[in-house]
């Protein structure tokens, strides 16, 4: 990441949510519980809805334009 790029707290959280959804993808019970918690967070309900309705494992956060990568493997 370039030194002059500003990564917002929102980007950090989006990255964490997407990365966690990737890891929980095979365990639909755990994924559902996680996304229910995410929906309680102001501003992230649409992201949770999108991830839950997806038929395929989500791409890495950078695919969605999220700059934060501290949660990437």
PDB file of N, CA, C and O in Angstrom:
ATOM      1  N   UNK A   1       0.846  -1.164   0.000  1.00  0.00           N
ATOM      2  CA  UNK A   1       0.000   0.000   0.000  1.00  0.00           C
ATOM      3  C   UNK A   1       0.895   1.231   0.000  1.00  0.00           C
ATOM      4  O   UNK A   1       1.852   1.305   0.735  1.00  0.00           O
ATOM      5  N   UNK A   2       0.569   2.190  -0.829  1.00  0.00           N
ATOM      6  CA  UNK A   2       1.361   3.405  -0.916  1.00  0.00           C
ATOM      7  C   UNK A   2       1.217   4.209   0.367  1.00  0.00           C
ATOM      8  O   UNK A   2       0.174   4.185   1.016  1.00  0.00           O
ATOM      9  N   UNK A   3       2.258   4.942   0.701  1.00  0.00           N
ATOM     10  CA  UNK A   3       2.273   5.703   1.945  1.00  0.00           C
ATOM     11  C   UNK A   3       1.188   6.777   1.973  1.00  0.00           C
ATOM     12  O   UNK A   3       0.699   7.125   3.030  1.00  0.00           O
ATOM     13  N   UNK A   4       0.814   7.301   0.800  1.00  0.00           N
ATOM     14  CA  UNK A   4      -0.147   8.397   0.786  1.00  0.00           C
ATOM     15  C   UNK A   4      -1.595   7.924   0.668  1.00  0.00           C
ATOM     16  O   UNK A   4      -2.502   8.730   0.664  1.00  0.00           O
ATOM     17  N   UNK A   5      -1.830   6.609   0.584  1.00  0.00           N
ATOM     18  CA  UNK A   5      -3.193   6.091   0.529  1.00  0.00           C
ATOM     19  C   UNK A   5      -3.799   6.123   1.923  1.00  0.00           C
ATOM     20  O   UNK A   5      -3.179   5.719   2.889  1.00  0.00           O
ATOM     21  N   UNK A   6      -5.028   6.601   1.992  1.00  0.00           N
ATOM     22  CA  UNK A   6      -5.724   6.628   3.257  1.00  0.00           C
ATOM     23  C   UNK A   6      -6.700   5.463   3.286  1.00  0.00           C
ATOM     24  O   UNK A   6      -7.537   5.321   2.413  1.00  0.00           O
ATOM     25  N   UNK A   7      -6.555   4.620   4.296  1.00  0.00           N
ATOM     26  CA  UNK A   7      -7.455   3.491   4.462  1.00  0.00           C
ATOM     27  C   UNK A   7      -8.376   3.826   5.625  1.00  0.00           C
ATOM     28  O   UNK A   7      -7.920   4.083   6.734  1.00  0.00           O
ATOM     29  N   UNK A   8      -9.664   3.823   5.340  1.00  0.00           N
ATOM     30  CA  UNK A   8     -10.624   4.195   6.368  1.00  0.00           C
ATOM     31  C   UNK A   8     -10.950   3.019   7.274  1.00  0.00           C
ATOM     32  O   UNK A   8     -10.691   1.863   6.936  1.00  0.00           O
ATOM     33  N   UNK A   9     -11.541   3.329   8.397  1.00  0.00           N
ATOM     34  CA  UNK A   9     -11.988   2.280   9.312  1.00  0.00           C
ATOM     35  C   UNK A   9     -13.024   1.406   8.615  1.00  0.00           C
ATOM     36  O   UNK A   9     -13.053   0.190   8.794  1.00  0.00           O
ATOM     37  N   UNK A  10     -13.840   2.029   7.780  1.00  0.00           N
ATOM     38  CA  UNK A  10     -14.841   1.282   7.020  1.00  0.00           C
ATOM     39  C   UNK A  10     -14.181   0.256   6.103  1.00  0.00           C
ATOM     40  O   UNK A  10     -14.652  -0.879   5.988  1.00  0.00           O
ATOM     41  N   UNK A  11     -13.084   0.636   5.447  1.00  0.00           N
ATOM     42  CA  UNK A  11     -12.359  -0.306   4.593  1.00  0.00           C
ATOM     43  C   UNK A  11     -11.799  -1.466   5.408  1.00  0.00           C
ATOM     44  O   UNK A  11     -11.837  -2.613   4.971  1.00  0.00           O
ATOM     45  N   UNK A  12     -11.288  -1.177   6.583  1.00  0.00           N
ATOM     46  CA  UNK A  12     -10.767  -2.231   7.465  1.00  0.00           C
ATOM     47  C   UNK A  12     -11.881  -3.227   7.809  1.00  0.00           C
ATOM     48  O   UNK A  12     -11.685  -4.439   7.739  1.00  0.00           O
ATOM     49  N   UNK A  13     -13.045  -2.695   8.169  1.00  0.00           N
ATOM     50  CA  UNK A  13     -14.156  -3.561   8.555  1.00  0.00           C
ATOM     51  C   UNK A  13     -14.695  -4.355   7.369  1.00  0.00           C
ATOM     52  O   UNK A  13     -14.986  -5.539   7.493  1.00  0.00           O
ATOM     53  N   UNK A  14     -14.812  -3.718   6.206  1.00  0.00           N
ATOM     54  CA  UNK A  14     -15.268  -4.430   5.007  1.00  0.00           C
ATOM     55  C   UNK A  14     -14.321  -5.577   4.685  1.00  0.00           C
ATOM     56  O   UNK A  14     -14.756  -6.683   4.350  1.00  0.00           O
ATOM     57  N   UNK A  15     -13.034  -5.316   4.775  1.00  0.00           N
ATOM     58  CA  UNK A  15     -12.039  -6.341   4.499  1.00  0.00           C
ATOM     59  C   UNK A  15     -12.184  -7.512   5.464  1.00  0.00           C
ATOM     60  O   UNK A  15     -12.153  -8.681   5.064  1.00  0.00           O
ATOM     61  N   UNK A  16     -12.371  -7.213   6.727  1.00  0.00           N
ATOM     62  CA  UNK A  16     -12.541  -8.257   7.739  1.00  0.00           C
ATOM     63  C   UNK A  16     -13.812  -9.062   7.479  1.00  0.00           C
ATOM     64  O   UNK A  16     -13.799 -10.296   7.540  1.00  0.00           O
ATOM     65  N   UNK A  17     -14.904  -8.390   7.161  1.00  0.00           N
ATOM     66  CA  UNK A  17     -16.176  -9.067   6.906  1.00  0.00           C
ATOM     67  C   UNK A  17     -16.066 -10.001   5.705  1.00  0.00           C
ATOM     68  O   UNK A  17     -16.464 -11.163   5.765  1.00  0.00           O
ATOM     69  N   UNK A  18     -15.508  -9.502   4.620  1.00  0.00           N
ATOM     70  CA  UNK A  18     -15.389 -10.309   3.405  1.00  0.00           C
ATOM     71  C   UNK A  18     -14.443 -11.487   3.632  1.00  0.00           C
ATOM     72  O   UNK A  18     -14.736 -12.621   3.233  1.00  0.00           O
ATOM     73  N   UNK A  19     -13.318 -11.240   4.270  1.00  0.00           N
ATOM     74  CA  UNK A  19     -12.357 -12.313   4.534  1.00  0.00           C
ATOM     75  C   UNK A  19     -12.957 -13.394   5.432  1.00  0.00           C
ATOM     76  O   UNK A  19     -12.760 -14.582   5.214  1.00  0.00           O
ATOM     77  N   UNK A  20     -13.707 -12.974   6.432  1.00  0.00           N
ATOM     78  CA  UNK A  20     -14.341 -13.929   7.334  1.00  0.00           C
ATOM     79  C   UNK A  20     -15.407 -14.734   6.604  1.00  0.00           C
ATOM     80  O   UNK A  20     -15.516 -15.950   6.798  1.00  0.00           O
ATOM     81  N   UNK A  21     -16.185 -14.076   5.752  1.00  0.00           N
ATOM     82  CA  UNK A  21     -17.196 -14.784   4.959  1.00  0.00           C
ATOM     83  C   UNK A  21     -16.538 -15.836   4.071  1.00  0.00           C
ATOM     84  O   UNK A  21     -17.061 -16.947   3.920  1.00  0.00           O
ATOM     85  N   UNK A  22     -15.370 -15.505   3.510  1.00  0.00           N
ATOM     86  CA  UNK A  22     -14.639 -16.489   2.700  1.00  0.00           C
ATOM     87  C   UNK A  22     -14.287 -17.718   3.528  1.00  0.00           C
ATOM     88  O   UNK A  22     -14.444 -18.848   3.080  1.00  0.00           O
ATOM     89  N   UNK A  23     -13.795 -17.496   4.721  1.00  0.00           N
ATOM     90  CA  UNK A  23     -13.356 -18.598   5.582  1.00  0.00           C
ATOM     91  C   UNK A  23     -14.525 -19.445   6.080  1.00  0.00           C
ATOM     92  O   UNK A  23     -14.389 -20.647   6.273  1.00  0.00           O
ATOM     93  N   UNK A  24     -15.675 -18.816   6.297  1.00  0.00           N
ATOM     94  CA  UNK A  24     -16.838 -19.535   6.830  1.00  0.00           C
ATOM     95  C   UNK A  24     -17.732 -20.101   5.733  1.00  0.00           C
ATOM     96  O   UNK A  24     -18.754 -20.719   6.030  1.00  0.00           O
ATOM     97  N   UNK A  25     -17.393 -19.895   4.482  1.00  0.00           N
ATOM     98  CA  UNK A  25     -18.269 -20.207   3.354  1.00  0.00           C
ATOM     99  C   UNK A  25     -18.823 -21.627   3.397  1.00  0.00           C
ATOM    100  O   UNK A  25     -20.002 -21.852   3.125  1.00  0.00           O
ATOM    101  N   UNK A  26     -18.030 -22.610   3.735  1.00  0.00           N
ATOM    102  CA  UNK A  26     -18.476 -24.004   3.730  1.00  0.00           C
ATOM    103  C   UNK A  26     -19.389 -24.334   4.914  1.00  0.00           C
ATOM    104  O   UNK A  26     -20.180 -25.266   4.841  1.00  0.00           O
ATOM    105  N   UNK A  27     -19.270 -23.592   5.997  1.00  0.00           N
ATOM    106  CA  UNK A  27     -20.088 -23.814   7.194  1.00  0.00           C
ATOM    107  C   UNK A  27     -21.234 -22.799   7.178  1.00  0.00           C
ATOM    108  O   UNK A  27     -21.145 -21.725   7.762  1.00  0.00           O
ATOM    109  N   UNK A  28     -22.314 -23.152   6.490  1.00  0.00           N
ATOM    110  CA  UNK A  28     -23.421 -22.210   6.287  1.00  0.00           C
ATOM    111  C   UNK A  28     -24.059 -21.759   7.597  1.00  0.00           C
ATOM    112  O   UNK A  28     -24.541 -20.635   7.692  1.00  0.00           O
ATOM    113  N   UNK A  29     -24.063 -22.626   8.610  1.00  0.00           N
ATOM    114  CA  UNK A  29     -24.614 -22.241   9.913  1.00  0.00           C
ATOM    115  C   UNK A  29     -23.798 -21.102  10.524  1.00  0.00           C
ATOM    116  O   UNK A  29     -24.351 -20.090  10.963  1.00  0.00           O
ATOM    117  N   UNK A  30     -22.492 -21.302  10.572  1.00  0.00           N
ATOM    118  CA  UNK A  30     -21.605 -20.280  11.140  1.00  0.00           C
ATOM    119  C   UNK A  30     -21.645 -19.002  10.288  1.00  0.00           C
ATOM    120  O   UNK A  30     -21.665 -17.892  10.838  1.00  0.00           O
ATOM    121  N   UNK A  31     -21.675 -19.154   8.974  1.00  0.00           N
ATOM    122  CA  UNK A  31     -21.739 -17.991   8.085  1.00  0.00           C
ATOM    123  C   UNK A  31     -23.014 -17.189   8.342  1.00  0.00           C
ATOM    124  O   UNK A  31     -22.971 -15.968   8.458  1.00  0.00           O
ATOM    125  N   UNK A  32     -24.132 -17.889   8.480  1.00  0.00           N
ATOM    126  CA  UNK A  32     -25.401 -17.211   8.749  1.00  0.00           C
ATOM    127  C   UNK A  32     -25.381 -16.442  10.056  1.00  0.00           C
ATOM    128  O   UNK A  32     -25.852 -15.305  10.133  1.00  0.00           O
ATOM    129  N   UNK A  33     -24.809 -17.058  11.095  1.00  0.00           N
ATOM    130  CA  UNK A  33     -24.714 -16.381  12.397  1.00  0.00           C
ATOM    131  C   UNK A  33     -23.815 -15.166  12.308  1.00  0.00           C
ATOM    132  O   UNK A  33     -24.127 -14.098  12.852  1.00  0.00           O
ATOM    133  N   UNK A  34     -22.689 -15.309  11.609  1.00  0.00           N
ATOM    134  CA  UNK A  34     -21.773 -14.192  11.451  1.00  0.00           C
ATOM    135  C   UNK A  34     -22.447 -13.041  10.710  1.00  0.00           C
ATOM    136  O   UNK A  34     -22.359 -11.881  11.124  1.00  0.00           O
ATOM    137  N   UNK A  35     -23.148 -13.346   9.617  1.00  0.00           N
ATOM    138  CA  UNK A  35     -23.788 -12.290   8.837  1.00  0.00           C
ATOM    139  C   UNK A  35     -24.930 -11.631   9.600  1.00  0.00           C
ATOM    140  O   UNK A  35     -25.199 -10.443   9.416  1.00  0.00           O
ATOM    141  N   UNK A  36     -25.579 -12.368  10.501  1.00  0.00           N
ATOM    142  CA  UNK A  36     -26.610 -11.774  11.357  1.00  0.00           C
ATOM    143  C   UNK A  36     -25.989 -10.716  12.264  1.00  0.00           C
ATOM    144  O   UNK A  36     -26.545  -9.633  12.452  1.00  0.00           O
ATOM    145  N   UNK A  37     -24.820 -11.011  12.791  1.00  0.00           N
ATOM    146  CA  UNK A  37     -24.114 -10.037  13.636  1.00  0.00           C
ATOM    147  C   UNK A  37     -23.697  -8.822  12.800  1.00  0.00           C
ATOM    148  O   UNK A  37     -23.842  -7.679  13.225  1.00  0.00           O
ATOM    149  N   UNK A  38     -23.202  -9.077  11.594  1.00  0.00           N
ATOM    150  CA  UNK A  38     -22.771  -7.982  10.721  1.00  0.00           C
ATOM    151  C   UNK A  38     -23.943  -7.047  10.413  1.00  0.00           C
ATOM    152  O   UNK A  38     -23.785  -5.830  10.382  1.00  0.00           O
ATOM    153  N   UNK A  39     -25.121  -7.604  10.231  1.00  0.00           N
ATOM    154  CA  UNK A  39     -26.307  -6.784   9.916  1.00  0.00           C
ATOM    155  C   UNK A  39     -26.633  -5.806  11.037  1.00  0.00           C
ATOM    156  O   UNK A  39     -27.279  -4.792  10.799  1.00  0.00           O
ATOM    157  N   UNK A  40     -26.220  -6.096  12.241  1.00  0.00           N
ATOM    158  CA  UNK A  40     -26.481  -5.197  13.373  1.00  0.00           C
ATOM    159  C   UNK A  40     -25.579  -3.962  13.336  1.00  0.00           C
ATOM    160  O   UNK A  40     -25.843  -2.981  14.019  1.00  0.00           O
ATOM    161  N   UNK A  41     -24.497  -4.033  12.560  1.00  0.00           N
ATOM    162  CA  UNK A  41     -23.569  -2.918  12.463  1.00  0.00           C
ATOM    163  C   UNK A  41     -24.097  -1.896  11.473  1.00  0.00           C
ATOM    164  O   UNK A  41     -24.446  -2.235  10.347  1.00  0.00           O
ATOM    165  N   UNK A  42     -24.143  -0.670  11.899  1.00  0.00           N
ATOM    166  CA  UNK A  42     -24.653   0.394  11.039  1.00  0.00           C
ATOM    167  C   UNK A  42     -23.855   0.466   9.737  1.00  0.00           C
ATOM    168  O   UNK A  42     -22.636   0.522   9.734  1.00  0.00           O
ATOM    169  N   UNK A  43     -24.550   0.400   8.636  1.00  0.00           N
ATOM    170  CA  UNK A  43     -23.918   0.562   7.337  1.00  0.00           C
ATOM    171  C   UNK A  43     -23.453  -0.717   6.665  1.00  0.00           C
ATOM    172  O   UNK A  43     -23.106  -0.706   5.496  1.00  0.00           O
ATOM    173  N   UNK A  44     -23.442  -1.840   7.368  1.00  0.00           N
ATOM    174  CA  UNK A  44     -22.924  -3.071   6.779  1.00  0.00           C
ATOM    175  C   UNK A  44     -24.006  -4.101   6.459  1.00  0.00           C
ATOM    176  O   UNK A  44     -23.698  -5.173   5.941  1.00  0.00           O
ATOM    177  N   UNK A  45     -25.266  -3.792   6.742  1.00  0.00           N
ATOM    178  CA  UNK A  45     -26.353  -4.723   6.434  1.00  0.00           C
ATOM    179  C   UNK A  45     -26.420  -5.050   4.942  1.00  0.00           C
ATOM    180  O   UNK A  45     -26.564  -6.221   4.580  1.00  0.00           O
ATOM    181  N   UNK A  46     -26.283  -4.062   4.037  1.00  0.00           N
ATOM    182  CA  UNK A  46     -26.322  -4.402   2.605  1.00  0.00           C
ATOM    183  C   UNK A  46     -25.192  -5.356   2.195  1.00  0.00           C
ATOM    184  O   UNK A  46     -25.398  -6.250   1.366  1.00  0.00           O
ATOM    185  N   UNK A  47     -24.016  -5.184   2.773  1.00  0.00           N
ATOM    186  CA  UNK A  47     -22.888  -6.070   2.471  1.00  0.00           C
ATOM    187  C   UNK A  47     -23.207  -7.486   2.946  1.00  0.00           C
ATOM    188  O   UNK A  47     -22.988  -8.459   2.221  1.00  0.00           O
ATOM    189  N   UNK A  48     -23.755  -7.616   4.143  1.00  0.00           N
ATOM    190  CA  UNK A  48     -24.127  -8.932   4.667  1.00  0.00           C
ATOM    191  C   UNK A  48     -25.184  -9.584   3.782  1.00  0.00           C
ATOM    192  O   UNK A  48     -25.098 -10.773   3.471  1.00  0.00           O
ATOM    193  N   UNK A  49     -26.179  -8.806   3.360  1.00  0.00           N
ATOM    194  CA  UNK A  49     -27.226  -9.337   2.486  1.00  0.00           C
ATOM    195  C   UNK A  49     -26.642  -9.837   1.171  1.00  0.00           C
ATOM    196  O   UNK A  49     -26.986 -10.919   0.697  1.00  0.00           O
ATOM    197  N   UNK A  50     -25.747  -9.060   0.593  1.00  0.00           N
ATOM    198  CA  UNK A  50     -25.120  -9.438  -0.673  1.00  0.00           C
ATOM    199  C   UNK A  50     -24.313 -10.725  -0.524  1.00  0.00           C
ATOM    200  O   UNK A  50     -24.402 -11.618  -1.365  1.00  0.00           O
ATOM    201  N   UNK A  51     -23.536 -10.825   0.543  1.00  0.00           N
ATOM    202  CA  UNK A  51     -22.723 -12.017   0.761  1.00  0.00           C
ATOM    203  C   UNK A  51     -23.594 -13.253   0.986  1.00  0.00           C
ATOM    204  O   UNK A  51     -23.303 -14.330   0.480  1.00  0.00           O
ATOM    205  N   UNK A  52     -24.684 -13.093   1.732  1.00  0.00           N
ATOM    206  CA  UNK A  52     -25.538 -14.238   2.023  1.00  0.00           C
ATOM    207  C   UNK A  52     -26.287 -14.711   0.772  1.00  0.00           C
ATOM    208  O   UNK A  52     -26.517 -15.907   0.592  1.00  0.00           O
ATOM    209  N   UNK A  53     -26.650 -13.800  -0.112  1.00  0.00           N
ATOM    210  CA  UNK A  53     -27.403 -14.167  -1.310  1.00  0.00           C
ATOM    211  C   UNK A  53     -26.507 -14.721  -2.412  1.00  0.00           C
ATOM    212  O   UNK A  53     -26.995 -15.337  -3.356  1.00  0.00           O
ATOM    213  N   UNK A  54     -25.218 -14.521  -2.275  1.00  0.00           N
ATOM    214  CA  UNK A  54     -24.285 -14.991  -3.293  1.00  0.00           C
ATOM    215  C   UNK A  54     -24.276 -16.519  -3.358  1.00  0.00           C
ATOM    216  O   UNK A  54     -24.356 -17.192  -2.340  1.00  0.00           O
ATOM    217  N   UNK A  55     -24.175 -17.033  -4.567  1.00  0.00           N
ATOM    218  CA  UNK A  55     -24.127 -18.485  -4.765  1.00  0.00           C
ATOM    219  C   UNK A  55     -22.686 -18.988  -4.802  1.00  0.00           C
ATOM    220  O   UNK A  55     -22.448 -20.188  -4.782  1.00  0.00           O
ATOM    221  N   UNK A  56     -21.738 -18.063  -4.884  1.00  0.00           N
ATOM    222  CA  UNK A  56     -20.328 -18.444  -4.959  1.00  0.00           C
ATOM    223  C   UNK A  56     -19.558 -17.761  -3.840  1.00  0.00           C
ATOM    224  O   UNK A  56     -19.941 -16.707  -3.353  1.00  0.00           O
ATOM    225  N   UNK A  57     -18.455 -18.379  -3.454  1.00  0.00           N
ATOM    226  CA  UNK A  57     -17.589 -17.817  -2.410  1.00  0.00           C
ATOM    227  C   UNK A  57     -17.167 -16.409  -2.826  1.00  0.00           C
ATOM    228  O   UNK A  57     -16.809 -16.179  -3.973  1.00  0.00           O
ATOM    229  N   UNK A  58     -17.205 -15.453  -1.911  1.00  0.00           N
ATOM    230  CA  UNK A  58     -16.825 -14.090  -2.280  1.00  0.00           C
ATOM    231  C   UNK A  58     -15.353 -13.991  -2.684  1.00  0.00           C
ATOM    232  O   UNK A  58     -14.517 -14.757  -2.208  1.00  0.00           O
ATOM    233  N   UNK A  59     -15.086 -13.057  -3.564  1.00  0.00           N
ATOM    234  CA  UNK A  59     -13.709 -12.789  -3.982  1.00  0.00           C
ATOM    235  C   UNK A  59     -12.969 -12.096  -2.845  1.00  0.00           C
ATOM    236  O   UNK A  59     -13.570 -11.691  -1.851  1.00  0.00           O
ATOM    237  N   UNK A  60     -11.675 -11.942  -3.008  1.00  0.00           N
ATOM    238  CA  UNK A  60     -10.890 -11.219  -2.003  1.00  0.00           C
ATOM    239  C   UNK A  60     -11.398  -9.773  -1.931  1.00  0.00           C
ATOM    240  O   UNK A  60     -11.896  -9.243  -2.909  1.00  0.00           O
ATOM    241  N   UNK A  61     -11.278  -9.122  -0.770  1.00  0.00           N
ATOM    242  CA  UNK A  61     -11.781  -7.771  -0.600  1.00  0.00           C
ATOM    243  C   UNK A  61     -11.285  -6.785  -1.663  1.00  0.00           C
ATOM    244  O   UNK A  61     -12.014  -5.883  -2.053  1.00  0.00           O
ATOM    245  N   UNK A  62     -10.058  -6.972  -2.140  1.00  0.00           N
ATOM    246  CA  UNK A  62      -9.530  -6.032  -3.133  1.00  0.00           C
ATOM    247  C   UNK A  62     -10.348  -6.071  -4.422  1.00  0.00           C
ATOM    248  O   UNK A  62     -10.413  -5.082  -5.147  1.00  0.00           O
ATOM    249  N   UNK A  63     -11.009  -7.185  -4.718  1.00  0.00           N
ATOM    250  CA  UNK A  63     -11.866  -7.291  -5.889  1.00  0.00           C
ATOM    251  C   UNK A  63     -13.016  -6.296  -5.800  1.00  0.00           C
ATOM    252  O   UNK A  63     -13.476  -5.767  -6.793  1.00  0.00           O
ATOM    253  N   UNK A  64     -13.480  -6.040  -4.579  1.00  0.00           N
ATOM    254  CA  UNK A  64     -14.591  -5.118  -4.356  1.00  0.00           C
ATOM    255  C   UNK A  64     -14.127  -3.669  -4.202  1.00  0.00           C
ATOM    256  O   UNK A  64     -14.912  -2.795  -3.888  1.00  0.00           O
ATOM    257  N   UNK A  65     -12.859  -3.439  -4.388  1.00  0.00           N
ATOM    258  CA  UNK A  65     -12.333  -2.085  -4.269  1.00  0.00           C
ATOM    259  C   UNK A  65     -11.930  -1.708  -2.860  1.00  0.00           C
ATOM    260  O   UNK A  65     -11.654  -0.548  -2.580  1.00  0.00           O
ATOM    261  N   UNK A  66     -11.875  -2.678  -1.965  1.00  0.00           N
ATOM    262  CA  UNK A  66     -11.472  -2.406  -0.589  1.00  0.00           C
ATOM    263  C   UNK A  66      -9.953  -2.374  -0.552  1.00  0.00           C
ATOM    264  O   UNK A  66      -9.292  -3.327  -0.944  1.00  0.00           O
ATOM    265  N   UNK A  67      -9.396  -1.262  -0.092  1.00  0.00           N
ATOM    266  CA  UNK A  67      -7.951  -1.078  -0.107  1.00  0.00           C
ATOM    267  C   UNK A  67      -7.225  -1.789   1.023  1.00  0.00           C
ATOM    268  O   UNK A  67      -6.098  -2.152   0.917  1.00  0.00           O
ATOM    269  N   UNK A  68      -7.909  -1.969   2.144  1.00  0.00           N
ATOM    270  CA  UNK A  68      -7.287  -2.550   3.309  1.00  0.00           C
ATOM    271  C   UNK A  68      -6.969  -4.022   3.066  1.00  0.00           C
ATOM    272  O   UNK A  68      -7.795  -4.782   2.599  1.00  0.00           O
ATOM    273  N   UNK A  69      -5.741  -4.423   3.395  1.00  0.00           N
ATOM    274  CA  UNK A  69      -5.360  -5.811   3.162  1.00  0.00           C
ATOM    275  C   UNK A  69      -4.773  -6.475   4.405  1.00  0.00           C
ATOM    276  O   UNK A  69      -4.200  -7.544   4.308  1.00  0.00           O
ATOM    277  N   UNK A  70      -4.918  -5.878   5.561  1.00  0.00           N
ATOM    278  CA  UNK A  70      -4.285  -6.441   6.744  1.00  0.00           C
ATOM    279  C   UNK A  70      -4.891  -7.772   7.155  1.00  0.00           C
ATOM    280  O   UNK A  70      -4.289  -8.509   7.911  1.00  0.00           O
ATOM    281  N   UNK A  71      -6.064  -8.108   6.628  1.00  0.00           N
ATOM    282  CA  UNK A  71      -6.694  -9.374   6.983  1.00  0.00           C
ATOM    283  C   UNK A  71      -6.482 -10.426   5.903  1.00  0.00           C
ATOM    284  O   UNK A  71      -7.016 -11.506   5.977  1.00  0.00           O
ATOM    285  N   UNK A  72      -5.724 -10.106   4.881  1.00  0.00           N
ATOM    286  CA  UNK A  72      -5.480 -11.033   3.788  1.00  0.00           C
ATOM    287  C   UNK A  72      -4.423 -12.044   4.170  1.00  0.00           C
ATOM    288  O   UNK A  72      -3.522 -11.777   4.936  1.00  0.00           O
ATOM    289  N   UNK A  73      -4.516 -13.215   3.578  1.00  0.00           N
ATOM    290  CA  UNK A  73      -3.512 -14.242   3.850  1.00  0.00           C
ATOM    291  C   UNK A  73      -2.395 -14.149   2.819  1.00  0.00           C
ATOM    292  O   UNK A  73      -2.482 -13.513   1.835  1.00  0.00           O
TER     293      UNK A  73
END
